[in-house]
XYZ file of C-alpha atoms in Angstrom:
210
model
C -19.774 3.551 -10.017
C -17.704 0.734 -11.527
C -14.584 2.841 -11.044
C -14.826 2.605 -7.240
C -14.877 -1.210 -7.288
C -11.095 -1.662 -6.835
C -11.128 1.008 -4.121
C -13.828 -0.892 -2.231
C -11.730 -4.079 -2.362
C -8.696 -2.141 -1.112
C -10.661 -0.619 1.787
C -11.946 -4.083 2.683
C -8.447 -5.571 2.783
C -7.000 -2.636 4.758
C -9.951 -2.830 7.126
C -9.361 -6.541 7.717
C -5.663 -5.912 8.382
C -6.397 -3.104 10.856
C -9.176 -5.028 12.612
C -7.043 -8.116 12.993
C -5.181 -8.736 16.236
C -2.051 -9.856 14.386
C 0.493 -7.307 13.096
C 1.113 -7.427 9.360
C 4.415 -6.300 7.853
C 4.898 -5.316 4.230
C 7.248 -3.183 2.195
C 6.530 0.319 0.989
C 6.709 -0.940 -2.606
C 3.941 -3.485 -2.070
C 1.885 -0.955 -0.132
C 2.060 1.625 -2.936
C 1.410 -1.061 -5.564
C -1.807 -2.043 -3.780
C -2.842 1.611 -3.568
C -2.088 2.049 -7.274
C -4.401 -0.845 -8.113
C -7.038 0.556 -5.736
C -7.250 3.920 -7.492
C -6.902 2.472 -10.999
C -10.673 2.505 -11.487
C -10.861 6.173 -10.538
C -7.973 6.927 -12.874
C -9.794 5.172 -15.736
C -13.083 7.033 -15.338
C -11.277 10.271 -14.458
C -8.026 11.504 -16.038
C -7.724 8.705 -18.626
C -11.236 9.245 -19.943
C -10.985 13.030 -19.740
C -7.593 13.461 -21.417
C -7.734 10.555 -23.876
C -6.379 11.723 -27.288
C -9.281 11.589 -29.784
C -6.946 10.587 -32.625
C -5.637 7.598 -30.648
C -9.187 6.567 -29.718
C -10.286 6.705 -33.374
C -7.293 4.723 -34.580
C -6.972 2.041 -31.891
C -10.610 1.918 -30.682
C -10.849 -0.171 -27.487
C -7.155 -1.086 -27.615
C -6.273 2.456 -26.561
C -7.258 1.468 -23.011
C -4.596 -1.226 -22.968
C -1.983 1.379 -23.904
C -3.239 3.768 -21.237
C -3.216 1.053 -18.571
C 0.336 0.070 -19.531
C 1.360 3.728 -19.279
C -0.323 3.993 -15.878
C 1.448 0.839 -14.701
C 4.791 2.236 -15.851
C 4.164 5.498 -13.978
C 3.358 3.620 -10.765
C 6.430 1.410 -11.259
C 8.654 4.466 -11.776
C 7.302 6.059 -8.611
C 8.014 2.865 -6.666
C 11.557 2.631 -8.032
C 12.256 6.232 -7.002
C 10.978 5.642 -3.479
C 13.405 5.178 -0.634
C 13.145 1.823 1.185
C 10.510 1.585 3.880
C 8.623 -1.006 5.885
C 4.946 -0.678 6.855
C 3.618 -2.515 9.906
C -0.159 -2.647 10.175
C -2.051 -2.992 13.444
C 0.757 -2.170 15.850
C 1.578 0.854 17.986
C 4.940 2.539 18.415
C 5.041 1.438 22.056
C 4.622 -2.173 20.975
C 7.043 -1.982 18.065
C 9.930 -0.090 19.617
C 11.153 -2.782 22.094
C 10.729 -5.474 19.431
C 12.680 -3.438 16.918
C 15.393 -2.730 19.485
C 15.801 -6.451 20.209
C 15.892 -7.357 16.505
C 18.502 -4.696 15.779
C 20.573 -5.709 18.811
C 20.597 -9.331 17.617
C 21.710 -8.277 14.140
C 24.104 -5.465 15.018
C 25.246 -4.619 18.535
C 26.428 -1.241 17.226
C 22.872 -0.224 16.327
C 21.717 2.866 18.222
C 18.741 5.156 18.608
C 18.714 8.936 18.278
C 15.209 10.037 19.221
C 12.882 8.429 16.668
C 15.787 7.621 14.328
C 17.680 4.338 14.243
C 21.145 3.697 12.825
C 22.308 0.157 12.032
C 25.848 0.606 10.660
C 26.628 -3.050 9.886
C 23.488 -3.305 7.749
C 24.047 0.162 6.249
C 20.572 1.238 7.338
C 19.359 4.564 8.690
C 15.654 4.964 9.369
C 13.123 6.937 11.347
C 9.798 5.881 12.808
C 6.576 7.444 11.500
C 3.472 6.377 13.441
C -0.164 6.718 12.387
C -2.171 6.898 15.578
C -5.593 6.733 13.879
C -4.864 3.552 11.909
C -2.452 2.215 14.551
C 0.149 1.587 11.872
C 3.863 2.358 11.873
C 6.239 3.056 9.003
C 10.001 2.590 9.147
C 11.241 5.089 6.567
C 14.835 5.267 5.358
C 16.793 8.411 6.200
C 19.320 9.516 3.616
C 20.088 8.167 0.136
C 22.802 5.674 1.122
C 20.914 2.513 2.016
C 21.604 -1.194 1.623
C 18.721 -3.116 0.056
C 20.177 -6.351 1.426
C 20.163 -4.809 4.877
C 16.515 -3.826 4.532
C 15.603 -7.337 3.384
C 17.363 -8.833 6.387
C 15.635 -6.398 8.742
C 12.268 -7.220 7.161
C 12.830 -10.965 7.596
C 13.950 -10.738 11.227
C 11.276 -8.217 12.197
C 8.549 -10.295 10.580
C 9.625 -13.309 12.641
C 9.692 -11.260 15.848
C 6.166 -9.923 15.244
C 4.547 -13.343 14.890
C 3.707 -13.927 18.588
C 2.466 -10.347 19.137
C -1.238 -9.729 19.795
C -2.823 -6.291 19.391
C -6.175 -4.793 20.292
C -8.722 -4.646 17.498
C -8.852 -1.250 15.818
C -12.440 0.094 15.416
C -11.269 2.104 12.391
C -10.712 -1.190 10.573
C -14.329 -2.150 11.184
C -15.431 1.220 9.824
C -13.372 0.642 6.670
C -14.988 -2.748 6.147
C -18.465 -1.248 6.565
C -17.689 1.518 4.039
C -16.290 -1.046 1.592
C -19.405 -3.164 1.989
C -21.683 -0.170 1.377
C -19.737 0.795 -1.758
C -19.858 -2.779 -3.050
C -23.586 -3.071 -2.278
C -24.339 0.232 -4.009
C -22.389 -0.802 -7.130
C -24.109 -4.190 -7.229
C -27.597 -2.730 -6.854
C -26.887 -0.125 -9.545
C -25.567 -2.707 -12.013
C -28.465 -5.114 -11.399
C -31.124 -2.406 -11.594
C -29.793 -0.787 -14.798
C -27.913 -3.426 -16.825
C -28.660 -1.623 -20.098
C -27.215 1.641 -18.781
C -24.121 -0.192 -17.528
C -23.585 -1.874 -20.906
C -24.076 1.420 -22.748
C -21.604 3.212 -20.458
C -18.992 0.507 -21.003
C -19.473 0.594 -24.766
C -19.092 4.355 -24.843
C -16.003 4.257 -22.648
C -14.353 1.437 -24.608
C -15.294 3.032 -27.942
C -17.049 -0.165 -29.091
């Protein structure tokens, strides 16, 4: 049950973002980092516990978990570094975002042009396509092709974030559902830990090899 704690916090934060009336822009790297932290508890009680080398556990005792967590962090970092640039905008629809994005791009580069759901900004060396999520009412701007300018993406992020500030969106009921689920998970974990403190302590000692 302790392993789902970080996931409950993540669901709560995502629920708040989706239930808010203000759009929230972040990068794909930060989004994946938050997800990596969210599932870290499940990784600890799942694959890490299951495939832990017995020899390493006997030699390093509880310190083996520090090594495993460092390895997990390095794997997440490698995945993020291999990702193509992207921007994630929470609590906004494609219909709301498209005219704002067009204005931002026009202000930056008058040569910017659309081709369906793809956008080319030659002066910033950016090519991207729009990927909406209708259920969560989120939109991702995902890079198209390997040749991208990180400076161009940073400039687009800054200008787009400024343009989104005055926008108001409808509240997304899915966000409320996420917050309720997160609250139920947190309540269940709390009740379990308070009702069986000895079992919790024993489980932690066994897991940490203390």
